Coordinates of C-alpha atoms and ligand atoms in Angstrom, one line a residue:
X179 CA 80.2 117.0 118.5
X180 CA 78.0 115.5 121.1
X181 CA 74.9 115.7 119.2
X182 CA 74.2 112.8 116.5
X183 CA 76.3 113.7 113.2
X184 CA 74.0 111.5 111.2
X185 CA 71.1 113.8 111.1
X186 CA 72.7 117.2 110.3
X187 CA 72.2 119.0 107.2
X188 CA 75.1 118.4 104.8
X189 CA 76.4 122.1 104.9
X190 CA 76.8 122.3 108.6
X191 CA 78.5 118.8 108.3
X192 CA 81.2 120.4 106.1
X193 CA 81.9 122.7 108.3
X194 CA 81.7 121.3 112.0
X195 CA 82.2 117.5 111.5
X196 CA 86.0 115.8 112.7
X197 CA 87.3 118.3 115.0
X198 CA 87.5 118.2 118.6
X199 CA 89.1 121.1 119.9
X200 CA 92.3 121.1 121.8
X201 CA 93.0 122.2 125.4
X202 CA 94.8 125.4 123.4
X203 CA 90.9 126.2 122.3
X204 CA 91.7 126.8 118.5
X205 CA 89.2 127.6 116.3
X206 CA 90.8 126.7 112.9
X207 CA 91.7 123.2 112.4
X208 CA 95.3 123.0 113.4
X209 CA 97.9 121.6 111.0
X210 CA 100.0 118.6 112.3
X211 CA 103.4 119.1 110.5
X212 CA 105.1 116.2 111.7
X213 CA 106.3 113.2 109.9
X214 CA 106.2 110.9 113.9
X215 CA 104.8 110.6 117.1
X216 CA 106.9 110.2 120.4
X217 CA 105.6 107.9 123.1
X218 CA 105.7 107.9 126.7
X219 CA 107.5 104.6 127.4
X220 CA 108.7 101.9 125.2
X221 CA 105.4 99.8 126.8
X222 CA 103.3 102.4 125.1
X223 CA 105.2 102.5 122.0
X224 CA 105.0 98.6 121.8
X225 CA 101.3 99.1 122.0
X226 CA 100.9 101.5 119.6
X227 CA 102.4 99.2 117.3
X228 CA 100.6 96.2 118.2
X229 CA 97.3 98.2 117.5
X230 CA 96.4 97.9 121.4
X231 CA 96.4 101.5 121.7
X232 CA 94.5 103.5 118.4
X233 CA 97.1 106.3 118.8
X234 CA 99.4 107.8 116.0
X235 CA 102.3 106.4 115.1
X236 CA 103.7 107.9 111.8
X237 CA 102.2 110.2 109.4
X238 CA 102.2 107.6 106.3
X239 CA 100.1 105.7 108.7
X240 CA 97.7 108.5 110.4
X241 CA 97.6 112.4 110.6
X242 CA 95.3 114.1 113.0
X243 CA 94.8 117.1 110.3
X244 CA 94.0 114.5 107.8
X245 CA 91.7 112.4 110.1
X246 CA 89.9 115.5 110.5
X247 CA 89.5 116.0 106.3
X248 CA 88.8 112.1 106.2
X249 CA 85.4 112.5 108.8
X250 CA 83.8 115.4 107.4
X251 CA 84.3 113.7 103.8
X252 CA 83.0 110.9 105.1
X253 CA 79.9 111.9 106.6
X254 CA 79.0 114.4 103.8
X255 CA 79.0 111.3 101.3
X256 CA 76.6 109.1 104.1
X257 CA 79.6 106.9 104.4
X258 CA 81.3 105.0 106.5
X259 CA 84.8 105.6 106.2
X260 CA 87.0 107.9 103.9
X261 CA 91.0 107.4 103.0
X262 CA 92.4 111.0 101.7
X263 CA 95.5 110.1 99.0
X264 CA 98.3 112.3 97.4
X265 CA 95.9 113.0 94.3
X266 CA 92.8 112.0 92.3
X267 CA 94.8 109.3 90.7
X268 CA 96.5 107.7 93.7
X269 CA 93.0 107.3 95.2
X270 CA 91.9 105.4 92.1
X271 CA 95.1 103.3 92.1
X272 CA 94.9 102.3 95.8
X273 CA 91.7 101.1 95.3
X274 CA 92.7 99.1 92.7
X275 CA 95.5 98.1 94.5
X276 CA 94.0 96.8 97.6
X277 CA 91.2 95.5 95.7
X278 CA 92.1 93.3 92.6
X279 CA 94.7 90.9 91.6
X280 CA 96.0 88.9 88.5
X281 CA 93.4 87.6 86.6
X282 CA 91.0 90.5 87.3
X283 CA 88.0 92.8 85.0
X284 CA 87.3 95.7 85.2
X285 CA 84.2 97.0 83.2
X286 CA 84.9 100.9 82.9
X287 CA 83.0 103.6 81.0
X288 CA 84.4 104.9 77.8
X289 CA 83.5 108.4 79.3
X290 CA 86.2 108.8 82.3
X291 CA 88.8 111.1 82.6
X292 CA 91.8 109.9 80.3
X293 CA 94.3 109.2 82.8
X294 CA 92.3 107.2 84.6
X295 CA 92.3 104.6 81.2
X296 CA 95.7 105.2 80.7
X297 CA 96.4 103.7 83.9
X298 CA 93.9 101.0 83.4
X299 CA 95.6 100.3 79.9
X300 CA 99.0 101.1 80.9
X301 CA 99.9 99.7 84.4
X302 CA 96.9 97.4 85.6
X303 CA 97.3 95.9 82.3
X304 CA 100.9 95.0 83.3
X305 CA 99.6 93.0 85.6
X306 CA 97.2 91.1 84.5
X307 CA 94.3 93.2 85.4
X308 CA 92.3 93.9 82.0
X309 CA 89.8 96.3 81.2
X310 CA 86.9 96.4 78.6
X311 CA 85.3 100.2 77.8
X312 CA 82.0 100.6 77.4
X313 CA 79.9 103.5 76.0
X314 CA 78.5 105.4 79.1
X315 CA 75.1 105.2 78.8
X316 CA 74.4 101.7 76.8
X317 CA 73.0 99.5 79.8
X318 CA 73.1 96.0 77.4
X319 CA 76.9 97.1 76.4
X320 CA 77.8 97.1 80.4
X321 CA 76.0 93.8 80.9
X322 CA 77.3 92.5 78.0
X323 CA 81.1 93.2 78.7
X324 CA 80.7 91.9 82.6
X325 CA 83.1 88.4 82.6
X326 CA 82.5 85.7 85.7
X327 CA 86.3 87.3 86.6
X328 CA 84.8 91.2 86.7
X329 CA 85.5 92.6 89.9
X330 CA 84.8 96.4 89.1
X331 CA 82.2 98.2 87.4
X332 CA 83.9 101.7 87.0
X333 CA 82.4 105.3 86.4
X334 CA 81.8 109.1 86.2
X335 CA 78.6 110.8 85.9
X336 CA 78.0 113.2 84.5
X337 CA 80.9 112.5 82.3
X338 CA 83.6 114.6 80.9
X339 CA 83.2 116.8 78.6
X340 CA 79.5 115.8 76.9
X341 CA 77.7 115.7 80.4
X342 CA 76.1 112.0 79.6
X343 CA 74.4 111.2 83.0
X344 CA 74.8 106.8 84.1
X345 CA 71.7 105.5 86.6
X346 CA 73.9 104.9 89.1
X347 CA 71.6 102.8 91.0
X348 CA 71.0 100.4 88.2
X349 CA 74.7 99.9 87.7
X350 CA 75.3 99.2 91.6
X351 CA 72.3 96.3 91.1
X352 CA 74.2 95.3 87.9
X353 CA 77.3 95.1 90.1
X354 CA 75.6 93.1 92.9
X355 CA 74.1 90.2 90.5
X356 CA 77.5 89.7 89.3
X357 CA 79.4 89.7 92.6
X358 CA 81.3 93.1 91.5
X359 CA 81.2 96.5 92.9
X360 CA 80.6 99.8 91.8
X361 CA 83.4 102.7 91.9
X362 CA 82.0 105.9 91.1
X363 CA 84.1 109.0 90.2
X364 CA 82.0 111.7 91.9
X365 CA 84.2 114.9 90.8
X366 CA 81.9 116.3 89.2
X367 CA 78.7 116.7 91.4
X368 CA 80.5 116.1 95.0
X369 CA 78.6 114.9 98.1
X370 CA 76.7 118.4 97.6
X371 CA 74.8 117.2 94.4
X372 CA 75.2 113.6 94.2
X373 CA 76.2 110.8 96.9
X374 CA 76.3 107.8 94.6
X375 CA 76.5 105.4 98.2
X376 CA 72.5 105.9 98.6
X377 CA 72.5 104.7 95.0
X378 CA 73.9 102.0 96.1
X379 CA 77.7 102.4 95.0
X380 CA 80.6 100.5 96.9
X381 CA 82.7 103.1 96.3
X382 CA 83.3 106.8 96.0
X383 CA 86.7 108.0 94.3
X384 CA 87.1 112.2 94.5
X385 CA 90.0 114.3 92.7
X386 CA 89.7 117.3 95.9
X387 CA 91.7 118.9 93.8
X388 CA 88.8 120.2 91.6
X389 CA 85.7 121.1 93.7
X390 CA 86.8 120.3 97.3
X391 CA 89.9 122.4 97.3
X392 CA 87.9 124.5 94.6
X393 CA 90.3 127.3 94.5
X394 CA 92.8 125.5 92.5
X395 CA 95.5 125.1 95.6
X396 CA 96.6 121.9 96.0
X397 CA 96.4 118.1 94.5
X398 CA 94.3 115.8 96.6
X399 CA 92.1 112.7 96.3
X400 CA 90.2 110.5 98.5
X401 CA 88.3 107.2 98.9
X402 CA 85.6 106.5 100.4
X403 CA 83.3 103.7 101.3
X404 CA 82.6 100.8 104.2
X405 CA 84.5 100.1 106.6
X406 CA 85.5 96.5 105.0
X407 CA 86.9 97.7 101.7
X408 CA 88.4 101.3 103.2
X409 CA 90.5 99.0 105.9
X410 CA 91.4 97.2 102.8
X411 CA 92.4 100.6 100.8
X412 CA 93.9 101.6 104.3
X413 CA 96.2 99.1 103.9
X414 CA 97.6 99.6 100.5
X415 CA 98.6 103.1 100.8
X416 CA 100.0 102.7 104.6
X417 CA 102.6 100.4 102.7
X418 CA 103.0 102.2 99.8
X419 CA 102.5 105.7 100.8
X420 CA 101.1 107.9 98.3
X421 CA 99.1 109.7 101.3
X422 CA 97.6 113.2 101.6
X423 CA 99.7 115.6 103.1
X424 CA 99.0 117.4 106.3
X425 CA 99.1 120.9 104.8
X426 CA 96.4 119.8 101.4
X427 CA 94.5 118.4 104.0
X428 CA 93.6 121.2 105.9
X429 CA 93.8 123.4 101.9
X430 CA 91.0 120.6 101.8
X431 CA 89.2 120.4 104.7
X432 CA 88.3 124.3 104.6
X433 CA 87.3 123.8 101.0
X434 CA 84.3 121.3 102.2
X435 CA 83.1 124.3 104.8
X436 CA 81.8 126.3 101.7
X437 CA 81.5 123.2 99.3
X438 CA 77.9 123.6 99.6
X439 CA 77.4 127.0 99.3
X440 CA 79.9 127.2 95.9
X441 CA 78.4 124.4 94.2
X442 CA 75.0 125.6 94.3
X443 CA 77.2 129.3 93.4
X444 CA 78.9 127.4 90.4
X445 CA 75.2 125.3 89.7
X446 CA 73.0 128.7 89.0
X447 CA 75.7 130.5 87.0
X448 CA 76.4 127.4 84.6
X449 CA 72.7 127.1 84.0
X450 CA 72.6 130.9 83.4
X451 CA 75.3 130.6 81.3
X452 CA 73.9 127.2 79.1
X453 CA 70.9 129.0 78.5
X454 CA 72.5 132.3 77.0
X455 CA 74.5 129.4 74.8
X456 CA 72.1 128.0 73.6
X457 CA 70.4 131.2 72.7
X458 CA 73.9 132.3 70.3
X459 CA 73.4 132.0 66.5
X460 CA 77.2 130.4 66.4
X461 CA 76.3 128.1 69.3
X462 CA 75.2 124.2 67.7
X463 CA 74.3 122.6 70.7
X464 CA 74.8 123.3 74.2
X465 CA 75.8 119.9 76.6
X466 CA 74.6 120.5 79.9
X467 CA 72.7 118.0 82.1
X468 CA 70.3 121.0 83.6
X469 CA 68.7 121.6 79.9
X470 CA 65.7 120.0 79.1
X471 CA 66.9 119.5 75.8
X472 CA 69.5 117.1 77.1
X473 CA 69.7 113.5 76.6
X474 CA 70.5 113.2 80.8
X475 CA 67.7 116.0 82.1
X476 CA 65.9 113.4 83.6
X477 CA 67.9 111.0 85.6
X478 CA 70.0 113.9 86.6
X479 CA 67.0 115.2 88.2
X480 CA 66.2 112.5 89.7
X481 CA 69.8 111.1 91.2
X482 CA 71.2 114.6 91.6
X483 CA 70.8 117.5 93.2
X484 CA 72.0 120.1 91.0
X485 CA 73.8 120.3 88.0
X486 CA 77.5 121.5 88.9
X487 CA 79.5 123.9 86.7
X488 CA 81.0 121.6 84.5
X489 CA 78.9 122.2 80.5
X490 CA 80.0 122.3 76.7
X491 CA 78.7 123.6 73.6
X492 CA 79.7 123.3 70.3
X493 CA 80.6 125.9 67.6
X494 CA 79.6 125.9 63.8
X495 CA 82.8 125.9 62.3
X496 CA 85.8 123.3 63.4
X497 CA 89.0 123.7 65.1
X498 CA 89.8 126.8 64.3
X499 CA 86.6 128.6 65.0
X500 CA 86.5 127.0 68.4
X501 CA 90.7 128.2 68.9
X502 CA 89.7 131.8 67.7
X503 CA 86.8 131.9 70.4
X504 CA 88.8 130.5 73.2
X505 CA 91.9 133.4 72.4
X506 CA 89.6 135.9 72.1
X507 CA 87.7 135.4 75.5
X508 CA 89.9 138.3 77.9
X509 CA 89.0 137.3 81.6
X510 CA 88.6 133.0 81.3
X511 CA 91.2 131.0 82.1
X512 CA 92.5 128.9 79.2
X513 CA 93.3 125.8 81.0
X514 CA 92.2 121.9 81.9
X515 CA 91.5 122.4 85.3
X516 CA 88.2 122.4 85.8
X517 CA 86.4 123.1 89.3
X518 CA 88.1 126.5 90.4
X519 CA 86.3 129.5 91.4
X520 CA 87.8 131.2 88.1
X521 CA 86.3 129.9 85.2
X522 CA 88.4 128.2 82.6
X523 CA 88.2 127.5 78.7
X524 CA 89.4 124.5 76.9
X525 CA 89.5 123.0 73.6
X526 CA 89.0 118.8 74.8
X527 CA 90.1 117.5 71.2
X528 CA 93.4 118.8 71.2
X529 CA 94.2 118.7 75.3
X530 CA 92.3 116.5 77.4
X531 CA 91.4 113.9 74.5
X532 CA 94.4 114.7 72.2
X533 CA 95.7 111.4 72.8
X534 CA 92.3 109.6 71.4
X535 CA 92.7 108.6 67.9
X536 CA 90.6 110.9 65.3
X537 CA 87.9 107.5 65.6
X538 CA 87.9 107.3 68.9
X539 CA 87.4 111.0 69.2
X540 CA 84.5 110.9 66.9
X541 CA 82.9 107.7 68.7
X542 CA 82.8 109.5 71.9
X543 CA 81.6 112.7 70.2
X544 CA 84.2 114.9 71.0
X545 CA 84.0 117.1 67.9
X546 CA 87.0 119.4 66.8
X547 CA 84.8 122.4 67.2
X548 CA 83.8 121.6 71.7
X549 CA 84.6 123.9 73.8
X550 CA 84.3 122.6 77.4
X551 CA 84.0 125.1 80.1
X552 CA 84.5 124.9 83.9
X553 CA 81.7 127.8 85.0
X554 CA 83.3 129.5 88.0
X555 CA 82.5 132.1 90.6
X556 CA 82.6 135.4 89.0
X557 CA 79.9 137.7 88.5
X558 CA 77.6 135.8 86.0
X559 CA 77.2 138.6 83.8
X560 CA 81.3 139.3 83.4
X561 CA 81.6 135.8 82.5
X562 CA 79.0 136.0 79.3
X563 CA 80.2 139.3 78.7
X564 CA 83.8 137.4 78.0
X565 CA 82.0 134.3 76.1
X566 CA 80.1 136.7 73.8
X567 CA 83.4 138.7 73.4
X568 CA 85.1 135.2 71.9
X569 CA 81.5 134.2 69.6
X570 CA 81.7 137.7 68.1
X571 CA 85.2 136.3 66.5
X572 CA 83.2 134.3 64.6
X573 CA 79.9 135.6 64.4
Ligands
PLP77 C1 91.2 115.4 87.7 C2 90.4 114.2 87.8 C3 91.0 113.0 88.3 C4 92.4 112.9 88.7 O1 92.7 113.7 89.8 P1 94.1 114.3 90.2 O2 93.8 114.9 91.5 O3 94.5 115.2 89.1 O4 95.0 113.1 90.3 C5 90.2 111.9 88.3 N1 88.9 111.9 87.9 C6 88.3 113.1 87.4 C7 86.9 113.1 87.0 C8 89.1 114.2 87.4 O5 88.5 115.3 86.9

């Protein structure tokens, strides 16, 4: 676009930001299936190799449909430079990857999706990289666990399943002081609610498979940051190759043209829905940061701008009262995505956090009667209409 990007509103950036238009005059993105690029001469080849010429070379290295998917993520998070991966995961090991080496910390909230410690514990470990946990929210316990070799300060707010909401600001100053930087996870809210980089985070890490592809189509992640450190994260995955495809890039890429619109859409009928929770005799407490009542209200007000779709609430009773709600719900989909335009249902003590120990479980509060859900699309009323048809199991 010939007009300054900078200054659009962040909807019309998801929808007309990457894409210049070929002589064929396409107005869909156009996929680039194609693994290489032919050259005119072996002069021009030889400069496209040398980095003379910025053209494309190979798809591991660059993909138009993917450059397209990297620009408008990019400019939606008010940053300068975006790197789409294979997955969620392969954007948080590449930046590991490119960043850290033997004899690196990383200081990581307790509160992160549980892959993402199992690959801290499991692999970076393996390589000297070590990591100390720390509960979400306790500002002294993140100072305290920050070591003169911490490179990383790593987390997600708000967090999954219990909604606690980090000041992401004050960890990207605790960061700085100590010559670290600050990763944040921003699945949850998306550039639409929340762009931790004007907080003053280094770096943004996204999963596009939840919210961004947001119909539950594809795996895709990205990362996303300055210049400096994406060249750097560049780097890593042109060697090692866990790139985003051409075809979930453009799956991707039209899911930020109605990211806006959906997670306002997927905002209103969460907080329609955590208000009718929290109204249910069978209901204990409803976790979701657009409640008053909750611990986060505040600073999610204040650093976000909305609340997304992702809430939980806990039934009286244990396991089995929060099974017998889940299998009687008709419509929701019983599953651990989370994002999608359909809804889904999960028990997190016995899928996503199965694999915490019955302490750890309880230290993080993830009771054995939590139901998380991911509030989707659907009329709101269909969706209480199913909820109250799974509490009237145990009502
Ligand atoms: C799903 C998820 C990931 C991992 O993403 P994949 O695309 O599944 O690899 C990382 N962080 C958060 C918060 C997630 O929800």
């Amino acid at each position: 676009m010939s007009f300054d990007d900078e200054f659009l509103e962040l909807a019309t950036k998801g929808i007309r930001i990457g894409h210049n238009r070929s002589p064929e005059g396409e107005h869909s993105e156009p996929i680039y299936a194609t693994s290489s690029y032919v050259f005119d001469s072996a002069e021009a080849a030889a400069m496209r190799f040398t980095g003379e010429d910025k053209g494309n070379v190979y798809s591991r290295y660059t993909n138009p449909t993917v450059a397209i998917f990297e620009k408008r993520l990019a400019a939606m998070e008010g940053a300068e430079m975006a790197v789409a991966t294979a997955s969620g995961m392969s954007a948080i090991l590449s930046t590991c990857m490119a960043l850290l080496k033997a004899g690196d910390h990383i200081v990581c909230s307790k509160s992160v999706f549980g892959t993402t410690i199992g690959l801290f514990n499991n692999y970076l470990a393996k390589f000297g990289i070590e990591t100390t946990f720390v509960n979400a929210t306790d500002e002294k316990g993140w100072d305290a666990a920050i070591l003169p070799s911490t490179k990383l300060l790593f987390l997600e707010t708000p967090s999954n399943p219990l909604c606690d909401v980090i000041d992401i600001q004050k960890m990207a100053d605790l960061a700085h002081a100590n010559n670290a930087l600050l990763v944040v996870d921003n699945c949850f809210c998306t550039p639409v609610l929340q762009t931790p980089i004007a907080l003053g985070a280094d770096i943004v890490i996204h999963s596009a498979t939840k919210y961004i592809d947001g119909q539950g189509r594809c795996l895709g992640g990205a990362v996303v940051g300055s210049e400096t450190l994406m060249t750097e994260v560049l780097a890593f995955l042109r060697t090692a190759g866990p790139t985003m495809s051409a075809f979930n890039a453009w799956v991707c890429l039209k899911g930020l043209e109605t990211l806006s619109i959906r997670m306002k859409a997927h905002s209103d009928n969460a907080l329609t829905i955590a208000k009718w929770l929290s109204d249910q005799s069978v209901v204990e407490k409803v976790y979701y940061t657009g409640l008053p009542e909750h611990e986060g209200f505040e600073l999610a007000c204040k650093q976000q701008k909305g609340f997304s779709g992702m809430l939980s609430f806990s039934v009286t009773g244990g396991k089995e009262q929060a099974w017998q709600v889940i299998d009687a719900t008709q419509m929701l989909s019983i599953t651990a995505n989370l994002g999608d335009a359909k809804t889904t249902i999960v028990h997190p003590a016995t899928t996503t956090h199965g694999r915490l120990s019955d302490e750890q479980r309880m230290e993080a509060g993830i009771g054995d009667n939590l139901i998380r859900l991911s509030v989707g699309l659907e009329g709101v009323q269909d969706i209480i209409n199913d909820l109250d048809r799974g509490l009237a199991r145990i009502r």
